[in-house]
Short mmCIF file of C-alpha atoms in Angstrom, two decimals:
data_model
loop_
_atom_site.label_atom_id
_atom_site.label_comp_id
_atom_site.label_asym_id
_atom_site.label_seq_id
_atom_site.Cartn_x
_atom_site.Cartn_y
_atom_site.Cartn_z
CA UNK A 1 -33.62 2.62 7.49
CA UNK A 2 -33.36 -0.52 5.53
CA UNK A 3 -30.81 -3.26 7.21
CA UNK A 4 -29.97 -5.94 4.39
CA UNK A 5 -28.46 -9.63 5.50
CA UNK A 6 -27.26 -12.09 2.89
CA UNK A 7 -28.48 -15.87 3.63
CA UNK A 8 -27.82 -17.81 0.55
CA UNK A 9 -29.63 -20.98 2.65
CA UNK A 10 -33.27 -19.28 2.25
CA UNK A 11 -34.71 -22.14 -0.29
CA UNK A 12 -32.62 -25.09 1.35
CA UNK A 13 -34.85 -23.77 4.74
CA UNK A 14 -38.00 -23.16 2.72
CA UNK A 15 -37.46 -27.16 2.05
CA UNK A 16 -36.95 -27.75 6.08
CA UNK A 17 -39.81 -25.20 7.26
CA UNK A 18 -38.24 -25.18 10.85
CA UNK A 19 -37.31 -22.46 12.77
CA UNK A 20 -34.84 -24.45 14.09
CA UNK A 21 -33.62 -25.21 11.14
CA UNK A 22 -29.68 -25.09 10.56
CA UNK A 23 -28.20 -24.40 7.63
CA UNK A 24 -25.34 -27.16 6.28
CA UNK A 25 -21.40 -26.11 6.71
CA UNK A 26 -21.16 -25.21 2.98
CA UNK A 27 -24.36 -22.59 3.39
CA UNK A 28 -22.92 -21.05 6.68
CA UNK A 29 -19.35 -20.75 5.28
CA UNK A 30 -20.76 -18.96 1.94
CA UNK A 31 -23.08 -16.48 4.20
CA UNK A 32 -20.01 -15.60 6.48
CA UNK A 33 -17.48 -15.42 3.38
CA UNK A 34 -19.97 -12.66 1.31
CA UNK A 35 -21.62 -11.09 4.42
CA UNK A 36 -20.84 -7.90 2.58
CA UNK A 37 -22.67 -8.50 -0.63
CA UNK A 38 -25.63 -6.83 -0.32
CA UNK A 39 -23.58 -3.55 0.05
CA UNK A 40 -23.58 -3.66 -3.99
CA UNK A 41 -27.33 -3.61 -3.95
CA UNK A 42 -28.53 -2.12 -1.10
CA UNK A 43 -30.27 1.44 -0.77
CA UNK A 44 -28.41 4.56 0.13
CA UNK A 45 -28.18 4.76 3.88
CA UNK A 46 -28.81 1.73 4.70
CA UNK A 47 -27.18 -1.12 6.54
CA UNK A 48 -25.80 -4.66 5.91
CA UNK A 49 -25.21 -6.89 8.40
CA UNK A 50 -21.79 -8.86 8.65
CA UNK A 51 -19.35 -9.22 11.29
CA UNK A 52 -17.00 -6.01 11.56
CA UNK A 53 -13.12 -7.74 12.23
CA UNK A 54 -12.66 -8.44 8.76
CA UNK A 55 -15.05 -6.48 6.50
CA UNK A 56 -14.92 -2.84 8.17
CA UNK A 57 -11.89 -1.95 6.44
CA UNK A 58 -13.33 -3.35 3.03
CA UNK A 59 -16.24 -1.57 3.32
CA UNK A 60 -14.35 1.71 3.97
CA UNK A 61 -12.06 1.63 0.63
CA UNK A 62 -15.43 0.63 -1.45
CA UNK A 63 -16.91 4.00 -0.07
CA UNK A 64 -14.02 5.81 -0.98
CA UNK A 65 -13.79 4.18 -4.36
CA UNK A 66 -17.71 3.62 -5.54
CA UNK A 67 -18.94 6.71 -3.21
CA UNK A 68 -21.08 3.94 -0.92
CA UNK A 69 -23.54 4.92 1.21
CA UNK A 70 -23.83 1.60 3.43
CA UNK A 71 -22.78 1.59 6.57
CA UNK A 72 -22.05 -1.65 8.84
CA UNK A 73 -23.96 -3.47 11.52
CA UNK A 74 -22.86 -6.37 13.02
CA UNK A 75 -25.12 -9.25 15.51
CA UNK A 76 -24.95 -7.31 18.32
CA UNK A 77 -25.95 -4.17 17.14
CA UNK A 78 -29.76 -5.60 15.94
CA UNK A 79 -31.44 -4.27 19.01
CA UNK A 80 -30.64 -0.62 17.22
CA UNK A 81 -32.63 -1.81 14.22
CA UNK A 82 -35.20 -3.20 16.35
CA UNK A 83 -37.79 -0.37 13.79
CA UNK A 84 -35.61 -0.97 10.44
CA UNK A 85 -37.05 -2.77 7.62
CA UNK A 86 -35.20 -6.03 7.10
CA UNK A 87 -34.39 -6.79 3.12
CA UNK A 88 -32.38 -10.83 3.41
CA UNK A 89 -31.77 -12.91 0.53
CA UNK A 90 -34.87 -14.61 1.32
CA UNK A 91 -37.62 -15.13 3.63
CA UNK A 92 -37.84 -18.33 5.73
CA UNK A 93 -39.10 -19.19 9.16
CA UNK A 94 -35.32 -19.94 10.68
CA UNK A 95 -34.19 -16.23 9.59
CA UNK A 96 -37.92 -15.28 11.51
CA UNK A 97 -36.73 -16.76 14.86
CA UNK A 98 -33.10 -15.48 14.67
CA UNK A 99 -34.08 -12.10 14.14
CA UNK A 100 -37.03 -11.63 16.21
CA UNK A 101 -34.84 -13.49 18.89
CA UNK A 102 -31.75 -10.40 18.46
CA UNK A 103 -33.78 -7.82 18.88
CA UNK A 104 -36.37 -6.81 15.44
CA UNK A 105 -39.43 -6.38 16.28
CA UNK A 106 -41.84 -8.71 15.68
CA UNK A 107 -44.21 -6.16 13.40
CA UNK A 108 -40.98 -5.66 10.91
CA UNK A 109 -41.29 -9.37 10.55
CA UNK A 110 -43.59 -11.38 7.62
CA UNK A 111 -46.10 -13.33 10.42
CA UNK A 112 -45.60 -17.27 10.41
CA UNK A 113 -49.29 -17.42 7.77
CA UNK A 114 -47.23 -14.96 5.37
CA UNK A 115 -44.34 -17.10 5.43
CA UNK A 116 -46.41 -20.20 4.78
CA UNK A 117 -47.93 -18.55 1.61
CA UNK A 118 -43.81 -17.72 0.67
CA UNK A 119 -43.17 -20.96 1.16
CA UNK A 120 -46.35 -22.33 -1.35
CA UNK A 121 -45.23 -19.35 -3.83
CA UNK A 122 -41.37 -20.35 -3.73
CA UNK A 123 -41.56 -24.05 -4.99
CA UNK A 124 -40.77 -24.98 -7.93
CA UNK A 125 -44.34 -26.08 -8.95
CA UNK A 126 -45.43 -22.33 -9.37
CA UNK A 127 -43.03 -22.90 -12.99
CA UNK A 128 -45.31 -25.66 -13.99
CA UNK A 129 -48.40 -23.91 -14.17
CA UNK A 130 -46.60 -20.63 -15.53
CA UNK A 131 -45.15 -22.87 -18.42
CA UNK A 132 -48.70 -23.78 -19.13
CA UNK A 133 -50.08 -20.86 -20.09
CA UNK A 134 -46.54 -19.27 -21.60
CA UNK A 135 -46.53 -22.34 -23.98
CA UNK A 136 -50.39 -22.10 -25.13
CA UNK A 137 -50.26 -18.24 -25.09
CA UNK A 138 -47.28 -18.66 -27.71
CA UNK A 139 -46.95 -21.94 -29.42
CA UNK A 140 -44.61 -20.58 -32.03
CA UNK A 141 -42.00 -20.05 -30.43
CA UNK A 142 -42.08 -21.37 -27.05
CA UNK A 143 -41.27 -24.44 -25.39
CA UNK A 144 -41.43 -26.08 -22.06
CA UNK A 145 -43.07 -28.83 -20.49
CA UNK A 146 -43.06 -29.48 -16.62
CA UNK A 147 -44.97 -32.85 -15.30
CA UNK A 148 -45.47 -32.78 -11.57
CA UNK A 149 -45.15 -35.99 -9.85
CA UNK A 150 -47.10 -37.32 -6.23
CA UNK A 151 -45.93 -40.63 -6.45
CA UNK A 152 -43.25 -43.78 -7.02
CA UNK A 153 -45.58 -45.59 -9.85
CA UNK A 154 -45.85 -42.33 -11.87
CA UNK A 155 -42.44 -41.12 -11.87
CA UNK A 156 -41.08 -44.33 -12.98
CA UNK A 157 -43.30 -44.41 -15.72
CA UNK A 158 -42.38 -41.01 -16.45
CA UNK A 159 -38.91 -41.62 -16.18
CA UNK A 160 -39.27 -44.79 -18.61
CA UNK A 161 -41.34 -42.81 -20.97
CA UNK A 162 -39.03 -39.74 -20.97
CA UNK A 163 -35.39 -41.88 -21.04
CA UNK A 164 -33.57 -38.97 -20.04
CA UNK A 165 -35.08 -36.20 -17.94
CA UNK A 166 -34.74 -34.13 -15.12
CA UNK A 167 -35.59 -34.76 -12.09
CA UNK A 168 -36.75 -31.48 -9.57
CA UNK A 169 -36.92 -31.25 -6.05
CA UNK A 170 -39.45 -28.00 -5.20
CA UNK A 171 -37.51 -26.28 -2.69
CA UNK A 172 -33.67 -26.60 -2.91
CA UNK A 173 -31.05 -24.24 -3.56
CA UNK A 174 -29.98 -22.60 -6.37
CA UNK A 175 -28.36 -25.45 -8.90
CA UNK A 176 -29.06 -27.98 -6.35
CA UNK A 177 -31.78 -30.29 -5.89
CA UNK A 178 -31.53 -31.12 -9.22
CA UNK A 179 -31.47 -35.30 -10.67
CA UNK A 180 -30.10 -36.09 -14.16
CA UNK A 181 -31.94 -39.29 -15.20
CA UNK A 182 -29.42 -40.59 -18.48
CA UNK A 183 -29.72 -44.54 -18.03
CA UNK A 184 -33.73 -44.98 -17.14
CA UNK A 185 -35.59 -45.18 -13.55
CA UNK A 186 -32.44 -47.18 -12.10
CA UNK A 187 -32.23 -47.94 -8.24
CA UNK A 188 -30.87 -44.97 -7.27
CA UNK A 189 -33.11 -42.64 -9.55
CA UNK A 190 -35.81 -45.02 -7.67
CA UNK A 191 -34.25 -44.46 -4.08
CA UNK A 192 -33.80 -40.69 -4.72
CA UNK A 193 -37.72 -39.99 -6.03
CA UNK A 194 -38.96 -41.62 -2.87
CA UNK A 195 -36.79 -39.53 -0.38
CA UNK A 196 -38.18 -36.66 -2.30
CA UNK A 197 -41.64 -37.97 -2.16
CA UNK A 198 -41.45 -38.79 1.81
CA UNK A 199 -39.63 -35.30 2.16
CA UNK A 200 -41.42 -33.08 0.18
CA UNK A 201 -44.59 -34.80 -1.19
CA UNK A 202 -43.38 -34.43 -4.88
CA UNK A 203 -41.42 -33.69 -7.67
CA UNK A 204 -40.86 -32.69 -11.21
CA UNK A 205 -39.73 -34.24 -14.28
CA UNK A 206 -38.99 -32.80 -17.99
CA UNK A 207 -37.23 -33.32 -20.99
CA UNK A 208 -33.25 -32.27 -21.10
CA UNK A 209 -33.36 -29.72 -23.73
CA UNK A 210 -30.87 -29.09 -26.67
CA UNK A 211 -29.87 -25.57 -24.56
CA UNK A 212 -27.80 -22.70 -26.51
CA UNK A 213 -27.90 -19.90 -23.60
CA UNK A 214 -29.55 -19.25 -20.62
CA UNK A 215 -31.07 -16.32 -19.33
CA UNK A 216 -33.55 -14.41 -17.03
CA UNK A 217 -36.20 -11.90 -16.96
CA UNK A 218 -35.60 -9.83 -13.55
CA UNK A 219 -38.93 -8.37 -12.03
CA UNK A 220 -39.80 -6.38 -8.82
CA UNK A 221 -43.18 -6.85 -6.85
CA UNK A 222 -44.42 -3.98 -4.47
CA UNK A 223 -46.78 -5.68 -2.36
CA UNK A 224 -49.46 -3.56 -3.50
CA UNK A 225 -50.48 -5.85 -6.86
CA UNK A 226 -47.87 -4.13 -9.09
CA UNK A 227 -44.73 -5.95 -10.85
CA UNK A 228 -42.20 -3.93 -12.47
CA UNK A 229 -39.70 -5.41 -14.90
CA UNK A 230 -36.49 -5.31 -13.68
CA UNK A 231 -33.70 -5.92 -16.48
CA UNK A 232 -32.10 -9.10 -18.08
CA UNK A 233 -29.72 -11.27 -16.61
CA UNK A 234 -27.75 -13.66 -18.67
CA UNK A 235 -26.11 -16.28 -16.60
CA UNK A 236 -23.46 -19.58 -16.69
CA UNK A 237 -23.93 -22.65 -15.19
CA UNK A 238 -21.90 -25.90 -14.87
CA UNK A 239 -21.96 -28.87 -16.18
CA UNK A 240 -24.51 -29.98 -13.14
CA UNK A 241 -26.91 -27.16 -13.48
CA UNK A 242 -25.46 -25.30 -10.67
CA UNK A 243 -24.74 -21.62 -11.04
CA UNK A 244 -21.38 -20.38 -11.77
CA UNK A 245 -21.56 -16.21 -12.41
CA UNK A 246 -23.70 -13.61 -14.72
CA UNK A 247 -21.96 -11.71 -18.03
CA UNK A 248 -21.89 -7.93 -16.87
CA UNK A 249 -23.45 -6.09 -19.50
CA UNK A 250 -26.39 -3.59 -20.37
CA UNK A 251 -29.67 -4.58 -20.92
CA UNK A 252 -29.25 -3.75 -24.90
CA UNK A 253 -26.36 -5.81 -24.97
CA UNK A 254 -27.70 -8.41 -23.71
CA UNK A 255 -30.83 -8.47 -25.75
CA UNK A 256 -28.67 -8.22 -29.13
CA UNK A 257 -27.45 -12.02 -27.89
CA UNK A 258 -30.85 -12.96 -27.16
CA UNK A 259 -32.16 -11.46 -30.80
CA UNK A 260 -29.60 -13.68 -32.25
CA UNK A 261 -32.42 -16.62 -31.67
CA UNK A 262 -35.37 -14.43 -31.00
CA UNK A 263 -37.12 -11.62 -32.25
CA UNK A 264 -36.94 -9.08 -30.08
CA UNK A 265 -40.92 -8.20 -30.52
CA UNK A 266 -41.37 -11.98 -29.33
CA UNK A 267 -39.41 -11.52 -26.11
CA UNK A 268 -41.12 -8.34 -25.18
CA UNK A 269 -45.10 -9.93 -25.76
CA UNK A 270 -43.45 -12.87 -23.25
CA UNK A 271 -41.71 -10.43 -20.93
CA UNK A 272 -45.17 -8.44 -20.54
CA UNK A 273 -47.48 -11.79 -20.34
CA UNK A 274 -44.69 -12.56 -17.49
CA UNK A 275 -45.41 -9.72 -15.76
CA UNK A 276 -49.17 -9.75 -15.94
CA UNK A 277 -49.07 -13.51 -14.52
CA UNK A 278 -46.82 -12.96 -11.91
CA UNK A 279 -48.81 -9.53 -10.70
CA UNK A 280 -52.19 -11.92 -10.55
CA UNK A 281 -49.61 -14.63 -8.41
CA UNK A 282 -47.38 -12.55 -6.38
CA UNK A 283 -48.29 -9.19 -6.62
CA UNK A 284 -50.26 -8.57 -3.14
CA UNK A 285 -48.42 -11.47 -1.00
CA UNK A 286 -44.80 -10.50 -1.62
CA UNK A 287 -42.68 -7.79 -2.20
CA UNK A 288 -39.15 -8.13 -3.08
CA UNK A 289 -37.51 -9.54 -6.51
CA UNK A 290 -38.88 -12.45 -8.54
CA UNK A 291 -36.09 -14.03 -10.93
CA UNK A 292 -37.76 -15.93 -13.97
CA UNK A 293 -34.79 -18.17 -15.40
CA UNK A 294 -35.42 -18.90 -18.99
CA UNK A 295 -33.32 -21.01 -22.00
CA UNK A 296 -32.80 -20.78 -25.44
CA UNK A 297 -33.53 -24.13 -26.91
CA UNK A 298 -32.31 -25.71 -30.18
CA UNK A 299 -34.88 -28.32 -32.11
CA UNK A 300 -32.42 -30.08 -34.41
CA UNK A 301 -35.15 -31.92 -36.42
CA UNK A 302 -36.49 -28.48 -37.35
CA UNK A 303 -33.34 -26.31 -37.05
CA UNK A 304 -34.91 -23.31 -35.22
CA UNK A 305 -34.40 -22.01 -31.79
CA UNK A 306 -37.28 -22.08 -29.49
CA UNK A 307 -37.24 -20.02 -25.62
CA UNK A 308 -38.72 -21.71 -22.60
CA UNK A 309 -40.40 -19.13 -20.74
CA UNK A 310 -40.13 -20.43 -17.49
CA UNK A 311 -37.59 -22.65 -15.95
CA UNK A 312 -38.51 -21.97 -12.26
CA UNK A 313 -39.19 -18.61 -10.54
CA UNK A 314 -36.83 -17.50 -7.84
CA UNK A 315 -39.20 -15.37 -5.25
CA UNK A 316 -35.91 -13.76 -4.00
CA UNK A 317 -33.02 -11.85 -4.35
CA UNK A 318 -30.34 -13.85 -6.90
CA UNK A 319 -27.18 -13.36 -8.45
CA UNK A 320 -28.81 -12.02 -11.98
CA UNK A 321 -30.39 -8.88 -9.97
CA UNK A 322 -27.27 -8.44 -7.76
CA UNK A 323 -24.66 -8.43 -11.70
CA UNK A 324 -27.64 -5.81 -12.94
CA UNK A 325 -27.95 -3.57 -10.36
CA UNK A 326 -23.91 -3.17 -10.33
CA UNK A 327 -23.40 -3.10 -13.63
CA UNK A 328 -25.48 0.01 -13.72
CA UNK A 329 -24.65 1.53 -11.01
CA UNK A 330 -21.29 0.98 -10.80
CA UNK A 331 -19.76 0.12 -14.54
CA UNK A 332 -18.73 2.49 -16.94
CA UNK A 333 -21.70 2.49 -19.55
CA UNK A 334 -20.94 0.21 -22.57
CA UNK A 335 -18.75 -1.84 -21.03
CA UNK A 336 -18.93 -5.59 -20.79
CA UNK A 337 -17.08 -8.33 -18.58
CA UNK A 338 -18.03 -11.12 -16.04
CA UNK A 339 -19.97 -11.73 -12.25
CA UNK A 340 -18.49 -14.55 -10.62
CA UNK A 341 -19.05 -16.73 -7.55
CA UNK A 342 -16.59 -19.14 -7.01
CA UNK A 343 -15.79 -21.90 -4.55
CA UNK A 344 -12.61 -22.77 -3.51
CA UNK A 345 -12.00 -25.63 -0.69
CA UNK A 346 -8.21 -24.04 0.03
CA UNK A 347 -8.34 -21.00 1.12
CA UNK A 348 -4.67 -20.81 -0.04
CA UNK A 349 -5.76 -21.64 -3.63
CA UNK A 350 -8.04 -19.37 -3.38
CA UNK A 351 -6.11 -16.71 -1.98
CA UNK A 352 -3.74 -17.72 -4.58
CA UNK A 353 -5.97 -16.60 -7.29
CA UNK A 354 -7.28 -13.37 -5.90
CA UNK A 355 -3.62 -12.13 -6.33
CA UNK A 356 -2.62 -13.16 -9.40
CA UNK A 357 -6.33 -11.49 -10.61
CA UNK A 358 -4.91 -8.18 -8.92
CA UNK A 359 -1.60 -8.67 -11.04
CA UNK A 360 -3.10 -9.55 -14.01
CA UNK A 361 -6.07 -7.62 -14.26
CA UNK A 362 -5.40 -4.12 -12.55
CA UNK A 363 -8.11 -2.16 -10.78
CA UNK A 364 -8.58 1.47 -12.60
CA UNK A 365 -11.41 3.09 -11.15
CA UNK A 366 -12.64 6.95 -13.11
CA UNK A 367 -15.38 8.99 -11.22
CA UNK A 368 -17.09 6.02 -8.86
CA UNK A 369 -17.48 3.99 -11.60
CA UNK A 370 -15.28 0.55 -12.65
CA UNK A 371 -13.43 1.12 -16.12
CA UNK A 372 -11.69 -2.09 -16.16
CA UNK A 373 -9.96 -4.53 -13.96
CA UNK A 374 -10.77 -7.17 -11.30
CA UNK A 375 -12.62 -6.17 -8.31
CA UNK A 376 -13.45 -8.34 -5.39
CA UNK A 377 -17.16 -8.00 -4.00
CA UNK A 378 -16.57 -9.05 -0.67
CA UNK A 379 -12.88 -9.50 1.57
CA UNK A 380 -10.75 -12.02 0.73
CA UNK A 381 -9.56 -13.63 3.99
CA UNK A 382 -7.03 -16.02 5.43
CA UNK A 383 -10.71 -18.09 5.68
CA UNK A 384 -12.25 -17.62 3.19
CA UNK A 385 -13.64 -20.76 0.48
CA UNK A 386 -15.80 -18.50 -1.47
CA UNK A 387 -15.54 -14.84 -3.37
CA UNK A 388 -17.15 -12.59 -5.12
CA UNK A 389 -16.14 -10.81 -7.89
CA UNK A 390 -16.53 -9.29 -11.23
CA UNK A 391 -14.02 -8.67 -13.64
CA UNK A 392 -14.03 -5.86 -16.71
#
């Protein structure tokens, strides 16, 4: 049996690389509000673990509706899954120590050398190198440049040289992490970089491209030196870089808005070079998802679109995987609509809103599969500050 936990904090404790690390407020509300995620992507018979008070009932109308074959465990039940194989969000040495402290056995665990080699393989400086050789493999029609950074004197000159950029942290969370340098190295650009620095040892910088979409290439690694493309994802951010939700849609569908820019022959020779590269990187270390974000870039002076082959590389379960993986098992082929994850401080706002969605957009539901409507992902409590949901 597989038993599947959701905690969205994996790269923020990458970045500590405690055991004892402890997630902040805003991470531990959003893994207690969508416990129940996984139970969109997780195998048949299998397990997810969330508390039961609140998400039991859920669980047992999404069976009835989608035909789910998940069943619940909750904290104190681990000792029964002491032999299960655990699937999280993410692998990090905190999730380790709670897990082998509840009752897993230590052999279903990654050992603390594995999870040092994650941690090396998750930064954001594995994108910098696989830029590199994207860029020189394809010149055409490519573009990217990451510089990495080790200390004070070059990143101001960087930042100077560049006058805007963006400024990287390696391991952060999704959208976070992230420094938009408009006005120049100014003091607090300058008291930022060497927090990072003392923190983390370095950075990145690049250019703030002229972007028209982004998107990702979704791929799976087996442990055993093979990587398997795994679908598209096309995916919304805000106006800070952070992730906001993923357009539901099928592959094809999603590739006719990416043709609109790009040949279609060009994004299959970089989707296969992709996969090659990350087999020779990942492919006997890790096995789980790896998420290549990607952008379609406008060059004014030239009026052509360019794609940047790799933005980072999530070595984890994300969002993208979780909107593909519903969409085709659970949406009614053709269809098209919107994966959200939303954050709402009130829980009476957002409580608010998940009714009038009910009103507005009603739930019809033909043969397991979602025709149209809004659906919630995971329960939408008198606590809750985040949801899940899509909407068709």
């Amino acid at each position: 049996m597989k038993l599947y936990l959701f905690n969205p904090d994996s790269d923020l404790a990458l970045a500590n690389n405690e055991a004892n690390y402890i997630a902040p407020a805003s991470a531990r509300r959003m893994a207690q509000d969508m416990a129940l995620l996984p139970i969109w992507y997780a195998a048949p018979d299998s397990a997810v673990l969330a508390p039961s008070a609140y998400n039991a009932d859920f669980l047992r109308r999404m069976r009835e509706l989608f035909g789910l074959r998940v069943q619940l465990a909750t904290e104190p039940e681990l000792p029964d899954y002491a032999e299960a194989s655990i699937v999280p969000w993410g692998w990090n040495p905190s999730i380790r120590k709670y897990l082998l402290k509840r009752g897993v056995n230590e052999d279903k665990l990654p050992s603390p050398r594995l999870l040092a080699d994650y941690r090396s393989l998750s930064s954001r400086i594995q994108a910098v190198e696989m830029t590199r050789r994207m860029t020189g493999r394809y010149p055409g029609y490519t573009c990217g440049e990451h510089t990495l950074v080790n200390n004070i004197e070059d990143c101001e000159r960087i930042v100077n040289a560049m006058h805007a950029c963006l400024l990287k942290v390696p391991w952060s969370g999704s959208g976070k992490g992230l420094n938009w340098c408009l006005h120049g190295f100014t003091k607090p650009v300058s008291n930022w970089c060497e927090r990072i620095l003392r923190e983390q040892g370095c950075l990145t910088a690049e250019p703030i491209y002229n972007k028209v979409e982004d998107f990702a290439l979704e791929f799976y690694s087996d442990g055993c030196g093979g990587v398997r493309f795994a679908g598209c994802s096309m995916f919304s951010t805000n106006e800070h870089g952070a992730y906001t939700g993923n357009l539901l849609a099928s592959d094809g569908q999603i590739e006719e808005i990416i043709a609109r820019y790009l040949p279609l022959e060009k994004l299959e020779r970089i989707r296969e070079a992709l996969r090659t590269e990350l087999a020779s990187v990942y492919g006997y270390t890790y096995t789980g998802y790896l998420g290549v974000d990607m952008m379609i870039c406008r060059q004014d002076k030239e009026n052509k679109y360019l794609v940047h082959p790799c933005v980072e590389i999530n070595m984890r379960m994300n969002m993208g995987v979780v909107a593909r993986l519903f969409y085709d098992r659970f949406a009614v082929p053709g269809s098209k609509g919107r994966f959200t994850v939303e954050y709402v401080p009130d829980n009476g706002a957002l409580r608010a809103r998940h009714e009038q969605d009910m009103r507005n957009y009603p739930l019809i539901v033909e043969n397991g599969r979602l025709l149209s409507g809004y659906l919630p992902l995971v329960p939408v409590t008198g606590k809750n500050c985040y949801r899940a949901y899509v909407r068709l």
